[in-house]
């Protein structure tokens, strides 16, 4: 017995139950079981012969065998390990010193650190709480407006769930049947663009009304300069020429003292020169990697493989097929994990399609082609970057060199780890799950290195040598030797000192224990949510609720713009009472089968949904970011003040969505360039 209105009743009940506070996952399973029992009811059979029990087992097994979900616990573990290792305190201090002369420097620093730390961890609650503890009181003590301070923390903390590696995009990929790597590539530019809009708002507000963000007193951002650097700089404006000269005449620093009070020698000069080389190495590495990928790796490979690749296998990103009316048998069209065909000949396992793991699978039409204006843009940006580096070094005094040392110690290691995790995904070197494993190992490495630097470096050197020797013994090429040495060095540098000091360091044991427990708790919540969503969606389609909604939407004769506006408006309004998990697993499957009819790219739609769902963290009454921040704020900071500080950022989210629709290339250019149309 099926009735479309029973499906709509299910939809209404789930919203009411969630708003009443019932657990979402078990509410979905309960409603799916009850209404599925009604749909499969046959009075001629015993009640325990109802096929809903088979459906429950099938949907649960489908989630258990979904390899895509393996990346969730690894990325979550990566985030919790770094959060528990307290790596962000030093980062906040160093970034604040770097932006000390910018208007609203504390708010700008807070937003940047929130975004950067959120990208690395991807856990909104942890980022907001941690930054609330570190940054809220300093901003209030400096005379900052409460709305400015709270808005910077809450809005910045939510960016980590959007910019890859993002758990939200993994969940959407599993629900919509899309490739995670394409969604990650599509979300990169919109995520950074949204961060840029947030910064423009903070800076504009501070410039228009300086009273909301008073300038810091000079004694609050002064950096102590060691004696040897004062002697090296002398009366010069820049410290760089003096350091270069001291490299050939180390006697200049003889008798001077370092920060720790020890006599200065050639070693401190070498370390200072090494710090100076970091900006140059990062710039050269970035441009070199771009040049190598576009002109060497990308084009020749596609040229060599394109003739052997039939035109019929070119794959374009297509939307999932529109859901057909539910058949009479026990195989309903499922929309909870969209993308499954109802035809037995085209049947495939539960979950999204396989991720793009090799550039050999891209189409010859766009993959491998050098962009038309690549060379002018490349050399123009390279020239501008070189000029900026020259100006930076020319104006660098001893105080700025000390700040650069702090940035290299606190920001660069985490930044390199984040770039590696993203690069191996986007460049097709490995899948999102394998990249998450690399990120989890790297997070453990940084956590152990933060407390036991010297043992970690020595064991890393041993592991590097072992990895290179093993690769050389196997006859691997140069690139494989680098990868083998890096992985072996990271693994041995983490495991050996980590296990040795685990027995003597209560703090290390506590951090690992708490991170593992929180990872298991978060993963269990997400996986149970998927089980409930899969069962609920299958029963909802079985009753014909999906078909009824589709016919109603199609009867409105909406244009593609009208459909996009309506869908995003509904999701935006749902963000006020619901969290992003409920919206993705319950309501997004309603829109996904309609994308093909309105010729909307599912990657573009999913990225716009991810940006839109930032409102779910910033909109009362279920704005969890506000409650996280309230828990660690001074007593005089009220929830209404925090809500007022978050509201402008919701408007900025809408502006970003408008830009994404007007200029879809901001979203689709990178995945099309990497993987073809």
XYZ file of C-alpha atoms in Angstrom:
677
model
C 0.000 0.000 0.000
C 1.559 3.254 -1.109
C 0.213 6.781 -1.054
C 2.138 9.935 -2.051
C 0.524 11.813 0.791
C 1.968 9.303 3.243
C 5.375 10.284 1.851
C 4.639 13.955 2.443
C 3.483 13.056 5.944
C 6.865 11.413 6.521
C 8.597 14.592 5.380
C 6.544 16.766 7.710
C 6.995 14.439 10.670
C 10.761 14.327 10.329
C 10.970 18.138 10.427
C 8.722 18.307 13.494
C 10.614 15.512 15.262
C 14.013 17.130 14.634
C 12.809 20.512 15.888
C 11.469 18.787 19.014
C 14.963 17.501 19.711
C 14.724 13.829 18.746
C 17.975 12.271 17.413
C 17.940 12.695 13.647
C 19.418 9.340 12.652
C 17.107 7.206 14.784
C 14.092 9.344 13.903
C 14.799 8.711 10.217
C 15.126 4.982 10.847
C 11.986 4.865 12.971
C 9.816 6.692 10.453
C 11.275 4.654 7.611
C 10.504 1.402 9.399
C 6.940 2.391 10.365
C 5.935 3.811 6.985
C 7.833 1.067 5.173
C 5.867 -1.511 7.139
C 2.678 0.202 5.948
C 3.896 0.273 2.331
C 4.776 -3.439 2.290
C 1.773 -4.522 4.385
C 0.050 -7.646 3.081
C -2.833 -8.962 5.216
C -2.332 -12.451 3.777
C 1.159 -12.717 5.303
C 2.393 -12.763 8.879
C 3.637 -9.428 10.200
C 7.250 -10.585 10.481
C 7.274 -11.517 6.776
C 7.068 -7.822 5.902
C 9.760 -6.897 3.372
C 10.649 -3.698 5.222
C 12.971 -5.771 7.414
C 14.864 -6.918 4.312
C 15.029 -3.301 3.175
C 16.558 -2.240 6.496
C 19.311 -4.843 6.153
C 19.987 -3.913 2.527
C 20.243 -0.193 3.220
C 22.489 -0.740 6.266
C 24.763 -3.072 4.318
C 24.926 -0.545 1.488
C 26.239 2.123 3.857
C 28.696 -0.297 5.459
C 30.220 -1.150 2.063
C 30.457 2.466 0.897
C 34.208 3.044 0.613
C 33.736 6.789 0.233
C 32.737 7.130 3.882
C 36.112 5.780 5.029
C 37.613 9.234 4.557
C 35.310 10.732 7.213
C 36.919 9.168 10.333
C 40.410 9.843 8.970
C 39.763 13.531 8.270
C 37.986 13.894 11.623
C 40.881 12.218 13.430
C 43.291 14.571 11.639
C 41.322 17.544 12.903
C 40.997 16.378 16.499
C 44.684 15.475 16.777
C 45.774 18.937 15.659
C 43.180 20.615 17.861
C 44.276 18.655 20.938
C 47.952 19.301 20.255
C 47.379 23.063 20.850
C 49.226 24.102 17.708
C 47.053 27.156 17.106
C 48.180 29.378 20.008
C 51.576 30.134 18.517
C 50.041 30.505 15.065
C 47.611 33.172 16.278
C 50.402 35.156 17.917
C 52.653 35.059 14.847
C 49.890 35.969 12.372
C 48.810 38.821 14.660
C 52.356 40.202 14.578
C 52.432 39.896 10.779
C 49.202 41.954 10.429
C 49.835 44.297 13.357
C 49.560 47.489 11.267
C 46.378 46.487 9.388
C 43.059 48.076 10.512
C 41.197 45.741 12.875
C 44.320 43.601 12.965
C 43.035 41.303 15.704
C 39.762 40.624 13.846
C 41.609 40.054 10.546
C 44.031 37.713 12.277
C 41.163 35.856 13.938
C 39.346 35.333 10.641
C 42.472 34.168 8.813
C 43.525 31.782 11.574
C 39.963 30.463 11.864
C 39.831 29.818 8.127
C 43.292 28.260 8.012
C 42.743 26.151 11.102
C 39.276 25.165 9.902
C 40.701 23.968 6.595
C 43.234 21.844 8.440
C 40.780 20.382 10.955
C 37.323 20.702 9.346
C 35.606 20.649 12.770
C 33.512 23.769 13.257
C 32.844 23.361 16.964
C 36.498 22.782 17.829
C 37.662 25.787 15.793
C 35.047 28.179 17.232
C 35.680 27.088 20.824
C 39.444 27.204 20.461
C 39.480 30.614 18.770
C 36.927 31.888 21.284
C 39.325 30.997 24.081
C 42.365 32.463 22.323
C 41.002 35.556 20.548
C 37.746 36.695 22.181
C 39.158 38.214 25.365
C 42.134 39.928 23.655
C 39.754 41.623 21.204
C 37.385 42.729 23.945
C 40.261 43.945 26.111
C 41.537 45.971 23.158
C 38.171 47.748 22.916
C 36.765 45.865 19.914
C 33.023 45.875 19.337
C 31.407 42.666 20.587
C 29.560 42.134 17.282
C 32.780 42.477 15.285
C 34.667 40.068 17.533
C 31.939 37.425 17.682
C 31.188 37.648 13.956
C 34.834 37.153 12.971
C 35.122 34.032 15.148
C 31.826 32.389 14.207
C 32.015 33.151 10.469
C 35.675 32.197 10.222
C 35.104 28.962 12.085
C 32.484 27.773 9.605
C 34.755 28.122 6.569
C 36.529 24.875 7.386
C 33.413 22.861 6.602
C 33.334 24.386 3.084
C 36.944 24.659 1.910
C 38.458 21.191 1.212
C 39.185 18.822 2.782
C 35.575 19.078 3.933
C 33.392 16.468 5.597
C 30.302 18.293 4.288
C 31.381 17.706 0.682
C 32.052 14.037 1.411
C 28.518 13.652 2.748
C 27.045 15.447 -0.273
C 29.123 13.314 -2.656
C 27.759 10.133 -1.068
C 24.193 11.475 -1.157
C 24.296 12.833 -4.713
C 26.441 10.133 -6.279
C 29.150 12.589 -7.370
C 32.942 12.396 -7.318
C 34.550 13.815 -4.209
C 37.611 15.035 -6.081
C 35.474 17.075 -8.486
C 33.538 18.608 -5.609
C 36.779 19.435 -3.826
C 38.149 21.123 -6.941
C 34.893 23.025 -7.448
C 34.760 24.296 -3.856
C 38.291 25.703 -3.774
C 37.759 29.073 -5.475
C 34.283 29.798 -3.995
C 35.614 29.018 -0.524
C 38.528 31.418 -0.854
C 36.286 34.006 -2.500
C 33.896 33.853 0.450
C 36.859 34.317 2.801
C 37.893 37.360 0.755
C 34.398 38.839 1.070
C 34.514 38.356 4.845
C 37.857 40.195 4.987
C 36.536 43.043 2.836
C 33.586 43.436 5.204
C 35.784 43.518 8.329
C 38.302 45.939 6.846
C 35.594 48.164 5.371
C 33.717 48.365 8.660
C 36.910 49.149 10.584
C 37.967 51.863 8.112
C 34.530 53.522 8.096
C 34.146 53.347 11.872
C 37.562 53.085 13.574
C 35.938 53.133 17.031
C 34.826 49.503 16.697
C 38.447 48.343 16.341
C 40.920 50.672 18.090
C 44.550 50.459 17.106
C 46.777 48.445 19.390
C 49.361 50.208 21.491
C 52.921 49.774 20.144
C 54.025 47.884 23.254
C 51.421 45.168 22.509
C 53.053 44.053 19.276
C 56.711 44.830 19.796
C 59.078 41.912 19.209
C 62.266 41.503 21.177
C 65.262 41.520 18.817
C 68.250 39.414 19.949
C 71.623 41.059 20.320
C 73.276 39.301 17.383
C 70.602 40.570 14.949
C 70.994 44.110 16.244
C 74.702 43.859 15.577
C 74.142 42.338 12.115
C 71.712 45.046 11.086
C 73.780 47.880 12.513
C 72.567 51.250 11.267
C 71.114 49.829 8.064
C 67.425 49.886 7.233
C 67.402 46.218 6.185
C 68.826 43.190 7.958
C 69.218 41.087 4.799
C 72.500 42.626 3.513
C 74.019 42.292 6.972
C 73.055 38.614 7.173
C 74.505 37.891 3.753
C 77.717 39.639 4.759
C 77.807 37.769 8.080
C 77.652 34.482 6.182
C 81.151 35.269 4.867
C 82.335 37.140 7.992
C 80.841 35.270 10.988
C 83.122 37.187 13.314
C 80.578 40.020 13.204
C 78.412 38.222 15.790
C 81.280 37.038 17.977
C 80.460 37.807 21.597
C 76.762 38.507 20.925
C 73.924 36.579 22.552
C 70.928 34.719 21.104
C 67.337 34.770 22.413
C 68.151 32.049 24.941
C 71.265 33.871 26.157
C 73.794 31.492 24.586
C 76.746 32.851 22.588
C 75.928 33.424 18.931
C 77.870 31.529 16.304
C 77.689 30.604 12.654
C 74.738 28.307 13.369
C 72.355 31.187 14.169
C 73.403 32.952 10.961
C 72.730 29.796 8.946
C 69.306 29.363 10.554
C 68.420 32.990 9.834
C 69.430 32.587 6.187
C 67.377 29.401 6.019
C 64.344 31.315 7.311
C 64.938 33.993 4.662
C 64.894 31.313 1.979
C 61.432 30.017 2.972
C 59.403 32.727 1.129
C 61.631 32.284 -1.932
C 61.309 28.499 -1.884
C 57.531 28.642 -1.466
C 57.179 31.113 -4.344
C 59.512 29.220 -6.670
C 57.905 25.907 -5.719
C 54.403 27.205 -6.426
C 55.275 28.634 -9.840
C 57.462 25.652 -10.698
C 54.702 23.196 -9.851
C 52.207 25.177 -11.935
C 54.581 25.301 -14.910
C 55.426 21.610 -14.658
C 51.817 20.534 -14.389
C 50.442 22.684 -17.210
C 53.248 22.456 -19.766
C 55.022 19.183 -18.965
C 52.817 16.716 -17.129
C 49.401 17.695 -18.422
C 49.678 18.352 -22.157
C 52.035 15.576 -23.334
C 50.105 12.913 -21.450
C 46.789 13.922 -22.936
C 48.320 14.215 -26.416
C 49.777 10.751 -26.206
C 46.676 9.061 -24.913
C 43.949 10.994 -26.715
C 44.097 9.117 -30.088
C 43.801 5.750 -28.351
C 40.739 6.865 -26.403
C 37.468 6.458 -28.307
C 35.246 9.493 -28.396
C 32.393 7.472 -26.993
C 34.015 7.153 -23.576
C 34.265 10.885 -22.948
C 32.469 11.505 -19.726
C 30.715 14.761 -19.011
C 29.425 15.618 -15.578
C 25.792 14.750 -15.842
C 23.041 15.034 -13.324
C 21.458 11.912 -11.885
C 18.486 10.700 -13.922
C 15.079 11.850 -12.878
C 13.436 9.444 -10.507
C 10.840 7.224 -12.096
C 7.580 6.363 -10.352
C 8.080 3.694 -7.769
C 7.616 0.192 -9.206
C 5.347 -2.336 -7.696
C 8.132 -4.707 -6.687
C 10.433 -4.433 -3.713
C 13.105 -2.347 -5.455
C 12.086 1.263 -4.950
C 13.988 4.103 -6.530
C 16.271 5.345 -3.768
C 17.081 9.003 -3.443
C 18.972 8.962 -0.171
C 22.091 7.745 -1.912
C 21.213 9.073 -5.330
C 22.563 7.755 -8.547
C 21.360 4.109 -8.509
C 19.606 2.892 -11.602
C 16.388 0.942 -11.435
C 17.348 -1.212 -14.406
C 18.831 -4.521 -13.271
C 21.255 -4.530 -16.185
C 22.709 -1.249 -15.004
C 22.714 -2.088 -11.300
C 25.730 -1.090 -9.310
C 26.757 -1.059 -5.663
C 25.511 1.511 -3.242
C 27.361 4.788 -3.039
C 28.811 7.295 -5.425
C 30.762 6.422 -8.566
C 34.450 5.750 -8.383
C 36.610 8.794 -7.828
C 38.858 10.125 -10.561
C 42.244 8.754 -9.533
C 44.177 9.116 -12.763
C 44.455 11.773 -15.406
C 44.395 8.972 -17.972
C 40.622 8.853 -17.442
C 40.025 12.443 -18.487
C 38.554 13.421 -21.818
C 40.720 14.522 -24.689
C 38.508 17.491 -25.477
C 39.674 19.773 -22.668
C 42.157 17.833 -20.535
C 45.752 18.442 -21.434
C 45.185 21.696 -23.287
C 47.263 24.692 -22.224
C 45.002 27.678 -21.460
C 45.119 30.356 -24.153
C 46.564 33.086 -21.948
C 48.639 30.867 -19.679
C 52.079 32.208 -20.622
C 51.292 35.948 -20.258
C 49.534 35.364 -16.935
C 52.281 33.051 -15.683
C 55.188 35.354 -16.457
C 53.243 38.429 -15.381
C 52.405 36.947 -11.988
C 55.942 35.617 -11.636
C 57.357 39.090 -12.279
C 54.959 40.691 -9.786
C 55.816 38.056 -7.156
C 59.552 38.588 -7.674
C 59.112 42.337 -7.319
C 57.104 41.905 -4.109
C 59.784 39.618 -2.682
C 62.490 42.176 -3.479
C 60.516 44.947 -1.780
C 59.799 42.669 1.196
C 63.470 41.808 1.697
C 64.590 45.394 1.125
C 62.259 46.648 3.866
C 62.855 43.740 6.265
C 64.418 44.780 9.541
C 65.473 42.571 12.441
C 62.026 42.726 14.038
C 60.337 41.523 10.861
C 62.854 38.718 10.575
C 61.871 37.522 14.046
C 58.219 37.593 12.973
C 59.092 35.570 9.870
C 60.778 33.000 12.121
C 57.575 32.666 14.135
C 55.495 32.276 10.952
C 57.840 29.593 9.626
C 57.657 27.667 12.893
C 53.886 27.860 13.372
C 52.200 28.313 9.986
C 54.448 26.674 7.404
C 54.351 23.054 8.737
C 50.563 23.013 8.956
C 50.285 24.823 5.633
C 52.541 22.303 3.898
C 50.494 19.408 5.321
C 47.236 20.983 4.128
C 48.617 21.653 0.646
C 49.890 18.077 0.353
C 46.544 16.626 1.431
C 44.703 18.745 -1.142
C 47.263 18.304 -3.918
C 47.275 14.512 -3.847
C 43.479 14.580 -4.149
C 43.149 17.210 -6.858
C 46.047 15.938 -8.972
C 44.634 12.412 -8.947
C 47.610 10.916 -7.122
C 45.325 9.123 -4.678
C 41.693 9.021 -3.610
C 40.139 11.122 -0.875
C 40.348 8.183 1.541
C 44.059 7.674 0.931
C 44.636 11.429 1.191
C 42.799 11.445 4.516
C 45.155 8.720 5.758
C 48.120 10.902 4.743
C 46.563 13.842 6.591
C 45.981 11.788 9.749
C 49.586 10.574 9.731
C 50.851 14.106 9.114
C 48.747 15.464 11.978
C 50.218 12.877 14.351
C 53.671 13.812 13.103
C 53.136 17.509 13.832
C 51.591 16.765 17.230
C 54.582 14.672 18.328
C 57.082 17.110 16.780
C 55.556 20.015 18.717
C 56.806 18.465 21.969
C 59.769 16.314 20.914
C 61.384 18.133 18.005
C 64.882 16.690 18.051
C 63.924 12.958 18.329
C 61.322 13.376 15.599
C 63.833 14.972 13.228
C 66.457 12.276 13.844
C 63.992 9.434 13.338
C 62.612 11.185 10.263
C 66.109 11.290 8.800
C 66.529 7.568 9.454
C 63.157 6.842 7.867
C 64.015 9.007 4.854
C 67.229 7.073 4.257
C 65.477 3.716 4.663
C 62.672 4.704 2.275
C 65.074 5.944 -0.405
C 67.241 2.815 -0.117
C 64.239 0.508 -0.404
C 62.963 2.433 -3.419
C 66.416 2.361 -5.027
C 66.643 -1.392 -4.390
C 63.304 -1.866 -6.156
C 64.497 0.195 -9.124
C 62.041 3.088 -8.706
C 62.423 6.387 -10.542
C 63.428 9.687 -8.918
C 59.863 10.860 -8.178
C 59.010 7.538 -6.538
C 62.145 7.763 -4.417
C 61.033 11.170 -3.114
C 57.579 9.824 -2.260
C 59.005 6.702 -0.602
C 61.476 8.715 1.452
C 58.845 11.239 2.529
C 56.320 8.626 3.619
C 58.939 6.488 5.358
C 60.416 9.512 7.138
C 57.015 10.725 8.308
C 55.960 7.263 9.455
C 59.125 6.457 11.376
C 59.371 10.010 12.727
C 55.860 9.617 14.145
C 55.783 6.013 15.342
C 59.208 5.622 16.965
C 59.284 8.721 19.230
C 55.501 8.613 19.636
C 55.512 5.095 21.077
C 58.615 5.802 23.149
C 57.246 8.920 24.832
C 53.683 7.620 25.037
C 54.534 5.715 28.204
C 56.114 8.741 29.930
C 53.907 11.612 28.717
C 50.410 11.744 30.264
C 49.539 14.673 28.003
C 50.361 12.726 24.832
C 48.342 9.735 26.027
C 45.390 11.957 26.889
C 45.467 13.716 23.508
C 45.531 10.459 21.564
C 42.809 8.928 23.741
C 40.479 11.935 23.481
C 41.038 12.299 19.733
C 40.257 8.620 19.145
C 37.115 8.761 21.284
C 35.808 11.933 19.619
C 36.563 10.500 16.177
C 34.610 7.331 16.941
C 31.713 9.391 18.307
C 31.534 11.694 15.278
C 31.922 8.843 12.794
C 29.182 6.814 14.454
C 26.835 9.812 14.255
C 27.500 10.309 10.543
C 27.215 6.613 9.639
C 23.972 6.122 11.578
C 22.671 9.218 9.864
C 23.425 7.645 6.501
C 21.680 4.425 7.476
C 18.583 6.324 8.536
C 18.698 8.516 5.438
C 19.002 5.524 3.110
C 15.986 3.781 4.682
C 13.889 6.947 4.892
C 14.586 7.910 1.273
C 13.808 4.455 -0.067
C 10.444 4.374 1.729
C 9.716 7.976 0.729
C 10.228 7.064 -2.946
C 8.237 3.839 -2.508
C 5.212 5.813 -1.351
C 5.552 8.094 -4.371
C 6.432 11.216 -2.418
C 9.429 11.922 -4.643
C 7.332 11.627 -7.800
C 4.638 13.890 -6.365
C 7.160 16.619 -5.547
C 8.747 16.311 -8.978
C 5.410 16.643 -10.763
C 4.549 19.655 -8.621
C 7.851 21.393 -9.381
C 7.637 20.615 -13.098
C 4.070 21.934 -13.237
C 5.383 25.349 -12.154
C 7.250 25.689 -15.498
C 10.276 27.208 -13.808
C 13.297 28.364 -15.768
C 16.741 27.060 -14.737
C 17.300 30.358 -12.911
C 13.918 30.053 -11.206
C 14.660 26.486 -10.134
C 18.082 27.423 -8.779
C 16.656 30.390 -6.899
C 13.791 28.339 -5.457
C 16.029 25.432 -4.393
C 18.667 27.648 -2.804
C 16.015 29.757 -1.064
C 14.423 26.655 0.449
C 17.827 25.395 1.623
C 18.662 28.847 3.015
C 15.403 28.951 5.002
C 15.887 25.377 6.205
C 19.244 26.451 7.610
C 17.474 28.507 10.272
C 15.825 25.591 12.137
C 17.966 22.660 10.914
C 21.636 21.711 10.759
C 23.509 20.997 7.561
C 23.499 17.223 8.049
C 19.689 17.016 8.054
C 19.428 19.325 5.048
C 21.869 17.300 2.945
C 20.619 13.816 3.733
C 16.894 14.616 3.760
C 16.140 17.558 1.469
C 18.937 17.616 -1.101
C 17.833 14.237 -2.542
C 14.499 15.871 -3.386
C 16.208 18.369 -5.718
C 18.934 16.123 -7.157
C 16.686 14.102 -9.574
C 15.358 17.394 -10.995
C 18.764 18.737 -12.011
C 18.820 16.977 -15.366
C 15.446 18.434 -16.362
C 16.584 21.999 -15.644
C 20.063 21.339 -17.109
C 21.815 22.303 -13.884
C 25.304 20.918 -13.371
C 25.261 18.746 -10.207
C 28.798 19.855 -9.269
C 27.757 23.516 -9.464
C 24.553 22.796 -7.536
C 26.396 20.883 -4.829
C 28.988 23.615 -4.392
C 26.265 26.262 -4.138
C 24.528 24.111 -1.527
C 27.792 23.869 0.442
C 28.200 27.656 0.362
C 24.536 28.146 1.218
C 24.811 25.832 4.188
C 27.216 28.256 5.820
C 23.959 29.939 6.844
C 23.058 26.834 8.850
C 25.918 27.713 11.232
C 25.203 31.449 11.243
C 21.401 31.602 11.479
C 19.440 31.508 14.744
C 17.870 29.726 16.506
C 19.987 26.628 15.735
C 23.229 28.522 15.020
C 25.538 26.122 16.812
C 28.513 28.443 16.301
C 26.839 31.025 18.536
C 26.316 28.512 21.340
C 29.911 27.246 21.022
C 31.207 30.809 21.330
C 28.843 31.736 24.154
C 30.172 28.865 26.234
C 33.707 30.300 26.280
C 32.933 34.051 26.194
C 32.839 36.448 29.166
C 29.522 36.613 30.989
C 28.636 40.080 29.713
C 28.595 38.819 26.096
C 25.012 37.835 25.289
C 23.616 35.500 22.652
C 21.787 38.395 21.031
C 25.080 40.235 20.546
C 26.610 37.133 18.972
C 23.572 36.662 16.716
C 23.781 40.318 15.655
C 27.446 39.881 14.812
C 26.714 36.844 12.627
C 23.824 38.279 10.613
C 25.895 40.391 8.151
C 27.828 37.293 7.162
C 24.596 35.621 6.071
C 24.112 38.493 3.608
C 27.680 37.945 2.380
C 26.839 34.270 1.781
C 23.940 35.370 -0.441
C 26.253 37.719 -2.366
C 28.698 34.853 -2.905
C 25.867 32.663 -4.237
C 24.891 35.386 -6.691
C 28.486 35.602 -7.951
C 28.617 31.816 -8.332
C 25.491 31.783 -10.489
C 26.479 34.801 -12.604
C 30.012 33.478 -13.043
C 29.802 29.641 -12.971
C 33.386 29.423 -14.206
C 34.536 30.338 -10.701
C 33.174 26.957 -9.620
C 33.545 24.760 -12.705
C 36.808 25.974 -14.216
C 39.171 24.040 -11.930
C 37.405 20.628 -12.109
C 37.004 20.981 -15.891
C 40.672 21.876 -16.292
C 41.846 19.006 -14.077
C 39.468 16.297 -15.229
C 37.934 17.538 -18.504
C 34.336 18.246 -19.372
